[in-house]
Tab-separated table of C-alpha atoms in Angstrom:
chain	number	residue	atom	x	y	z
A	28	MET	CA	-185.882	55.256	-89.255
A	29	VAL	CA	-182.557	57.052	-88.411
A	30	ASN	CA	-180.075	54.734	-86.755
A	31	LEU	CA	-177.816	56.148	-84.026
A	32	THR	CA	-174.601	55.329	-82.856
A	33	ALA	CA	-173.881	54.545	-79.752
A	34	ALA	CA	-172.295	57.915	-79.084
A	35	GLU	CA	-174.760	59.511	-80.668
A	36	ARG	CA	-177.185	57.425	-78.196
A	37	VAL	CA	-175.152	58.416	-75.125
A	38	TYR	CA	-175.263	62.234	-76.500
A	39	GLU	CA	-179.126	62.532	-76.747
A	40	TYR	CA	-179.239	61.080	-73.272
A	41	TRP	CA	-177.220	63.260	-71.510
A	42	ILE	CA	-179.075	66.268	-73.610
A	43	ASN	CA	-182.416	65.105	-72.273
A	44	LYS	CA	-180.789	64.673	-68.308
A	45	VAL	CA	-179.291	68.070	-68.456
A	46	SER	CA	-182.655	69.992	-70.363
A	47	SER	CA	-184.664	68.263	-67.325
A	48	ALA	CA	-182.374	69.006	-64.752
A	49	ALA	CA	-182.104	72.419	-66.011
A	50	ASP	CA	-185.953	72.835	-66.426
A	51	LEU	CA	-186.388	71.045	-62.676
A	52	VAL	CA	-183.901	74.309	-61.513
A	53	LEU	CA	-186.077	77.070	-63.662
A	54	LYS	CA	-189.302	75.674	-61.639
A	55	ILE	CA	-187.688	75.604	-58.361
A	56	VAL	CA	-186.300	79.249	-59.036
A	57	PHE	CA	-189.712	80.210	-60.042
A	58	ALA	CA	-191.560	78.483	-56.871
A	59	VAL	CA	-189.136	80.351	-54.436
A	60	ILE	CA	-190.072	83.491	-56.071
A	61	LEU	CA	-193.552	82.746	-56.210
A	62	LEU	CA	-193.399	81.719	-52.751
A	63	LEU	CA	-191.381	84.953	-51.305
A	64	ILE	CA	-193.363	87.208	-53.311
A	65	ALA	CA	-197.029	85.287	-52.246
A	66	ARG	CA	-195.669	85.530	-48.568
A	67	LYS	CA	-195.051	89.405	-48.695
A	68	LEU	CA	-198.607	89.625	-50.279
A	69	ILE	CA	-200.346	87.687	-47.562
A	70	LEU	CA	-198.850	89.667	-44.999
A	71	TRP	CA	-199.798	92.999	-46.448
A	72	LEU	CA	-203.435	91.346	-46.919
A	73	CYS	CA	-203.389	90.544	-43.163
A	74	GLY	CA	-202.546	93.437	-42.085
A	75	LEU	CA	-204.850	95.481	-44.270
A	76	ILE	CA	-207.612	93.346	-42.858
A	77	ARG	CA	-206.373	93.779	-39.518
A	78	LYS	CA	-205.896	97.596	-40.114
A	79	ASN	CA	-209.520	98.231	-41.636
A	80	MET	CA	-211.490	95.524	-38.805
A	81	ARG	CA	-209.970	97.821	-36.452
A	82	ARG	CA	-210.824	100.975	-38.214
A	83	PHE	CA	-214.720	99.613	-37.520
A	84	GLN	CA	-213.684	99.183	-33.879
A	85	MET	CA	-213.949	95.513	-33.973
A	86	GLU	CA	-213.218	93.094	-31.077
A	87	GLU	CA	-209.614	91.759	-31.318
A	88	ALA	CA	-210.689	88.225	-30.349
A	89	VAL	CA	-212.869	88.533	-34.007
A	90	ILE	CA	-210.051	90.159	-35.338
A	91	SER	CA	-207.630	87.422	-34.499
A	92	PHE	CA	-209.782	84.977	-35.517
A	93	THR	CA	-210.167	86.480	-39.015
A	94	VAL	CA	-206.668	87.402	-39.791
A	95	SER	CA	-205.512	83.799	-38.646
A	96	LEU	CA	-208.082	82.519	-40.529
A	97	VAL	CA	-207.303	84.475	-44.066
A	98	LYS	CA	-203.320	83.660	-43.291
A	99	TYR	CA	-203.276	80.149	-42.795
A	100	SER	CA	-205.903	79.279	-45.502
A	101	LEU	CA	-203.926	81.739	-48.222
A	102	ASN	CA	-200.982	79.850	-47.374
A	103	ALA	CA	-201.864	76.334	-47.576
A	104	LEU	CA	-203.504	77.349	-51.039
A	105	LEU	CA	-200.040	78.572	-51.988
A	106	VAL	CA	-198.264	75.481	-50.832
A	107	LEU	CA	-200.455	73.564	-52.951
A	108	THR	CA	-199.745	75.919	-55.897
A	109	ILE	CA	-195.858	74.970	-55.539
A	110	ILE	CA	-196.128	71.702	-55.365
A	111	VAL	CA	-198.109	71.523	-58.581
A	112	GLN	CA	-195.907	73.935	-60.408
A	113	LEU	CA	-192.966	71.688	-59.255
A	114	GLY	CA	-194.866	68.616	-60.759
A	115	ILE	CA	-194.672	66.629	-58.039
A	116	VAL	CA	-198.546	65.851	-58.258
A	117	SER	CA	-201.091	66.920	-60.501
A	118	GLU	CA	-203.877	69.230	-60.038
A	119	ALA	CA	-206.239	66.650	-60.453
A	120	SER	CA	-204.937	64.466	-57.782
A	121	ILE	CA	-204.943	67.149	-55.298
A	122	ALA	CA	-208.475	67.993	-56.041
A	123	ALA	CA	-209.294	64.485	-55.886
A	124	ALA	CA	-207.495	64.207	-52.267
A	125	ILE	CA	-209.190	67.420	-50.955
A	126	ALA	CA	-212.712	66.157	-51.774
A	127	SER	CA	-211.609	62.665	-50.171
A	128	ALA	CA	-210.051	64.579	-46.871
A	129	GLY	CA	-213.069	66.687	-46.700
A	130	VAL	CA	-215.738	64.126	-46.735
A	131	ALA	CA	-213.657	62.122	-43.817
A	132	VAL	CA	-213.024	65.021	-41.767
A	133	SER	CA	-216.881	66.254	-42.036
A	134	LEU	CA	-218.374	62.719	-41.141
A	135	ALA	CA	-215.469	62.373	-38.493
A	136	LEU	CA	-215.814	65.880	-36.907
A	137	GLN	CA	-219.648	67.069	-37.391
A	138	GLY	CA	-220.074	68.004	-33.878
A	139	GLY	CA	-216.914	70.091	-34.180
A	140	LEU	CA	-218.060	71.886	-37.246
A	141	SER	CA	-221.097	72.724	-35.610
A	142	ASN	CA	-218.911	74.258	-32.538
A	143	PHE	CA	-216.401	76.072	-34.752
A	144	ALA	CA	-219.478	77.623	-37.251
A	145	GLY	CA	-220.805	78.355	-33.588
A	146	GLY	CA	-217.529	80.309	-32.798
A	147	VAL	CA	-217.799	82.052	-35.525
A	148	MET	CA	-221.057	83.465	-35.552
A	149	ILE	CA	-220.899	84.406	-31.927
A	150	LEU	CA	-217.572	86.373	-32.871
A	151	LEU	CA	-219.025	88.174	-35.665
A	152	LEU	CA	-223.051	88.525	-34.473
A	153	LYS	CA	-221.352	89.028	-30.652
A	154	PRO	CA	-224.386	88.368	-28.602
A	155	PHE	CA	-221.891	88.325	-25.762
A	156	LYS	CA	-218.630	89.517	-24.972
A	157	VAL	CA	-215.410	88.526	-22.486
A	158	GLY	CA	-216.289	89.792	-19.359
A	159	ASP	CA	-220.378	89.609	-19.783
A	160	TYR	CA	-222.427	88.287	-17.401
A	161	ILE	CA	-224.812	85.554	-19.426
A	162	ILE	CA	-227.356	82.908	-18.557
A	163	PHE	CA	-228.056	80.284	-20.640
A	164	PRO	CA	-231.441	78.358	-19.449
A	165	GLY	CA	-231.072	75.482	-21.690
A	166	GLU	CA	-228.357	74.067	-19.431
A	167	GLY	CA	-229.250	75.661	-16.339
A	168	GLN	CA	-225.876	77.463	-16.698
A	169	GLU	CA	-224.483	80.767	-15.575
A	170	GLY	CA	-222.057	83.426	-15.415
A	171	THR	CA	-218.970	85.142	-16.185
A	172	VAL	CA	-217.983	84.899	-19.708
A	173	LYS	CA	-213.849	84.381	-19.649
A	174	LYS	CA	-212.953	82.821	-23.312
A	175	ILE	CA	-214.567	82.437	-27.059
A	176	GLU	CA	-212.786	79.876	-28.047
A	177	MET	CA	-213.091	77.941	-31.827
A	178	TYR	CA	-215.241	75.053	-30.109
A	179	TYR	CA	-216.104	75.944	-26.646
A	180	THR	CA	-216.865	79.166	-24.490
A	181	THR	CA	-215.526	79.126	-21.235
A	182	ILE	CA	-217.700	80.696	-18.067
A	183	ASN	CA	-216.835	81.376	-14.351
A	184	SER	CA	-219.603	80.994	-12.056
A	185	ILE	CA	-220.212	83.043	-9.279
A	186	ASP	CA	-218.879	79.982	-6.995
A	187	ASN	CA	-215.758	79.964	-9.348
A	188	ARG	CA	-216.498	76.845	-10.893
A	189	THR	CA	-215.284	76.959	-14.805
A	190	ILE	CA	-217.522	75.565	-16.928
A	191	MET	CA	-217.037	75.055	-20.775
A	192	ILE	CA	-220.198	75.200	-23.276
A	193	PRO	CA	-220.318	74.122	-26.868
A	194	ASN	CA	-220.624	77.020	-29.213
A	195	ALA	CA	-223.426	74.828	-31.261
A	196	ASN	CA	-225.630	74.859	-28.036
A	197	LEU	CA	-225.266	78.587	-27.432
A	198	THR	CA	-226.227	79.406	-30.926
A	199	ASN	CA	-229.117	77.600	-31.189
A	200	HIS	CA	-230.707	78.171	-27.987
A	201	THR	CA	-231.678	81.148	-25.956
A	202	ILE	CA	-228.953	83.058	-24.067
A	203	ILE	CA	-229.623	86.275	-21.562
A	204	ASN	CA	-226.830	88.614	-21.191
A	205	VAL	CA	-227.505	89.956	-18.016
A	206	THR	CA	-224.984	92.791	-18.598
A	207	ALA	CA	-224.847	94.106	-22.211
A	208	MET	CA	-226.494	97.447	-20.639
A	209	ASP	CA	-224.798	99.812	-18.953
A	210	ARG	CA	-227.685	100.119	-16.801
A	211	ARG	CA	-230.926	97.672	-15.457
A	212	LYS	CA	-234.519	98.683	-13.527
A	213	LEU	CA	-234.678	97.424	-10.358
A	214	GLU	CA	-237.799	96.186	-9.131
A	215	ILE	CA	-238.801	94.789	-5.938
A	216	LYS	CA	-242.822	93.887	-4.869
A	217	VAL	CA	-243.282	93.012	-1.543
A	218	GLY	CA	-246.963	92.062	0.323
A	219	ILE	CA	-248.542	93.924	2.666
A	220	SER	CA	-251.370	92.932	4.840
A	221	TYR	CA	-255.259	94.347	4.155
A	222	GLU	CA	-254.998	96.144	7.397
A	223	SER	CA	-252.245	98.051	6.887
A	224	ASP	CA	-252.087	101.765	5.126
A	225	ILE	CA	-251.171	102.088	1.562
A	226	ARG	CA	-250.241	105.253	1.123
A	227	LYS	CA	-247.731	104.909	4.579
A	228	ALA	CA	-245.888	101.730	2.773
A	229	LYS	CA	-245.715	103.662	-0.742
A	230	ASP	CA	-243.787	106.643	0.946
A	231	ILE	CA	-241.663	104.554	2.744
A	232	LEU	CA	-240.442	102.452	-0.341
A	233	ARG	CA	-240.264	106.368	-1.672
A	234	ARG	CA	-237.760	107.839	1.032
A	235	LEU	CA	-235.548	104.181	0.870
A	236	VAL	CA	-234.597	104.698	-2.675
A	237	GLU	CA	-234.517	108.680	-2.195
A	238	GLU	CA	-231.735	107.553	0.569
A	239	GLU	CA	-230.278	105.280	-2.017
A	240	PRO	CA	-227.086	106.964	-3.839
A	241	HIS	CA	-226.886	104.232	-6.321
A	242	PHE	CA	-230.516	104.853	-7.687
A	243	GLN	CA	-230.840	107.170	-10.710
A	244	SER	CA	-233.580	109.905	-10.477
A	245	GLU	CA	-235.107	109.386	-13.827
A	246	GLU	CA	-238.346	107.184	-14.075
A	247	GLN	CA	-238.677	106.016	-10.318
A	248	GLN	CA	-242.011	104.259	-10.055
A	249	PHE	CA	-244.307	103.177	-6.743
A	250	PHE	CA	-247.140	101.505	-7.391
A	251	VAL	CA	-249.842	98.696	-6.119
A	252	ASP	CA	-249.373	95.918	-8.548
A	253	GLU	CA	-252.327	93.287	-6.913
A	254	LEU	CA	-254.854	92.713	-4.596
A	255	GLY	CA	-254.425	89.225	-3.816
A	256	GLU	CA	-256.185	87.105	-1.563
A	257	SER	CA	-254.349	87.276	1.429
A	258	ALA	CA	-252.336	90.469	0.477
A	259	ILE	CA	-251.976	93.648	-1.011
A	260	THR	CA	-248.612	93.874	-3.354
A	261	VAL	CA	-246.566	97.233	-3.428
A	262	GLY	CA	-243.762	98.012	-5.321
A	263	LEU	CA	-241.014	99.667	-6.571
A	264	ARG	CA	-238.966	100.274	-10.164
A	265	ALA	CA	-235.791	102.224	-10.507
A	266	TRP	CA	-232.660	102.491	-12.585
A	267	VAL	CA	-229.016	101.644	-11.268
A	268	ALA	CA	-225.850	100.747	-12.966
A	269	THR	CA	-225.515	96.967	-13.957
A	270	GLU	CA	-222.936	96.133	-11.664
A	271	ASN	CA	-224.759	97.824	-8.904
A	272	TYR	CA	-228.091	95.436	-9.393
A	273	TRP	CA	-227.581	92.564	-6.872
A	274	PRO	CA	-226.032	94.776	-3.814
A	275	VAL	CA	-228.874	97.579	-3.698
A	276	LYS	CA	-231.424	94.818	-4.490
A	277	TRP	CA	-230.261	93.043	-1.239
A	278	LYS	CA	-229.739	96.451	0.652
A	279	MET	CA	-233.165	97.737	-0.224
A	280	ASN	CA	-234.976	94.274	0.560
A	281	GLU	CA	-233.200	94.413	4.088
A	282	ARG	CA	-234.423	97.926	4.498
A	283	ILE	CA	-237.742	97.993	3.546
A	284	LYS	CA	-238.459	94.801	5.906
A	285	GLU	CA	-236.480	97.182	9.144
A	286	GLU	CA	-238.778	100.585	7.895
A	287	PHE	CA	-242.102	98.103	7.232
A	288	ASP	CA	-242.031	96.814	10.795
A	289	ALA	CA	-240.722	99.793	12.714
A	290	ALA	CA	-243.813	101.616	10.925
A	291	GLY	CA	-246.454	98.965	12.067
A	292	ILE	CA	-246.599	97.501	8.267
A	293	SER	CA	-246.985	93.813	8.625
A	294	ILE	CA	-245.631	91.526	5.794
A	295	PRO	CA	-248.181	88.709	5.995
A	296	TYR	CA	-247.448	85.143	4.812
A	297	ASN	CA	-249.707	82.600	3.761
A	298	GLN	CA	-252.315	81.065	6.027
A	299	LEU	CA	-254.958	78.179	6.352
A	300	ASP	CA	-258.368	79.247	7.999
A	301	VAL	CA	-260.168	75.740	8.992
A	302	HIS	CA	-263.985	76.208	9.836
A	303	ILE	CA	-265.576	73.465	11.047
A	304	CYS	CA	-269.212	73.225	10.382
A	305	PRO	CA	-271.126	71.714	13.675
A	306	GLU	CA	-273.506	68.363	12.968
A	307	PRO	CA	-277.260	68.839	12.722
A	308	ALA	CA	-279.545	68.383	15.388
A	309	ASN	CA	-281.337	65.643	14.125
A	310	LYS	CA	-277.982	63.447	13.685
A	311	LYS	CA	-277.013	63.907	17.219
A	312	ALA	CA	-280.306	62.890	18.275
A	313	GLY	CA	-280.070	59.773	15.880
A	314	LYS	CA	-276.521	58.827	17.408
A	315	GLY	CA	-277.972	58.855	21.003
A	316	ASP	CA	-280.883	56.508	20.231
A	317	LYS	CA	-278.314	53.832	19.208
């Protein structure tokens, strides 16, 4: 064993310190260079993703969500890589911390993660989009979609109520998208009495459809739907633009009633005929004897 003098020990101590400092400076310089290059690559990748998603004409909500997810994920990975390179913590410590945090967050936010996954599915599969009118029978709610966020979808009802529905509920139940198509087939059925003229009733329906400018000319149908117990059901079917569906339906209901009244075609309502059977003669005689 070589005995070192005090001067040699001091010299060796400072040499080690200088070497460690130089090593730390090199690591910091490398980390800064890595940070600058990686940030530019992340921005370039996000721009490339945005450009290609727009090329496929995807919605801006989906594009923003995807780009943000990629950007924050890569930035988090970059920070962890720099921490490991500087020797602040080891890879094993980071892996253990991520695993523990993942388990804790998953247990604490199980419902939230389901809603997050539901939001991703809605944005990718697009069962509806902002501006669509949807009906959610599972909770008896309906309205116009205003926002699709990570955890909730916000709709406005007809009476201007704001309704926030968890995304997981929407992806696990039936959704009726009323405005997904640019046109709808309007069907109106009305009952007339058996004494009324069927042909005249159908002619009135045909004339009203021809006079209504919002009806489209193709595939118009006028029919006898049912011979019911107290009425004959006649009806019409015709295409109309989706935005005109309800105004045209309300207008046609009113005009049908007015035209049927003017033509003497009655619209019956449910009635109950009660027949009282007379008592047998022998029972009447028995009561008189008493």
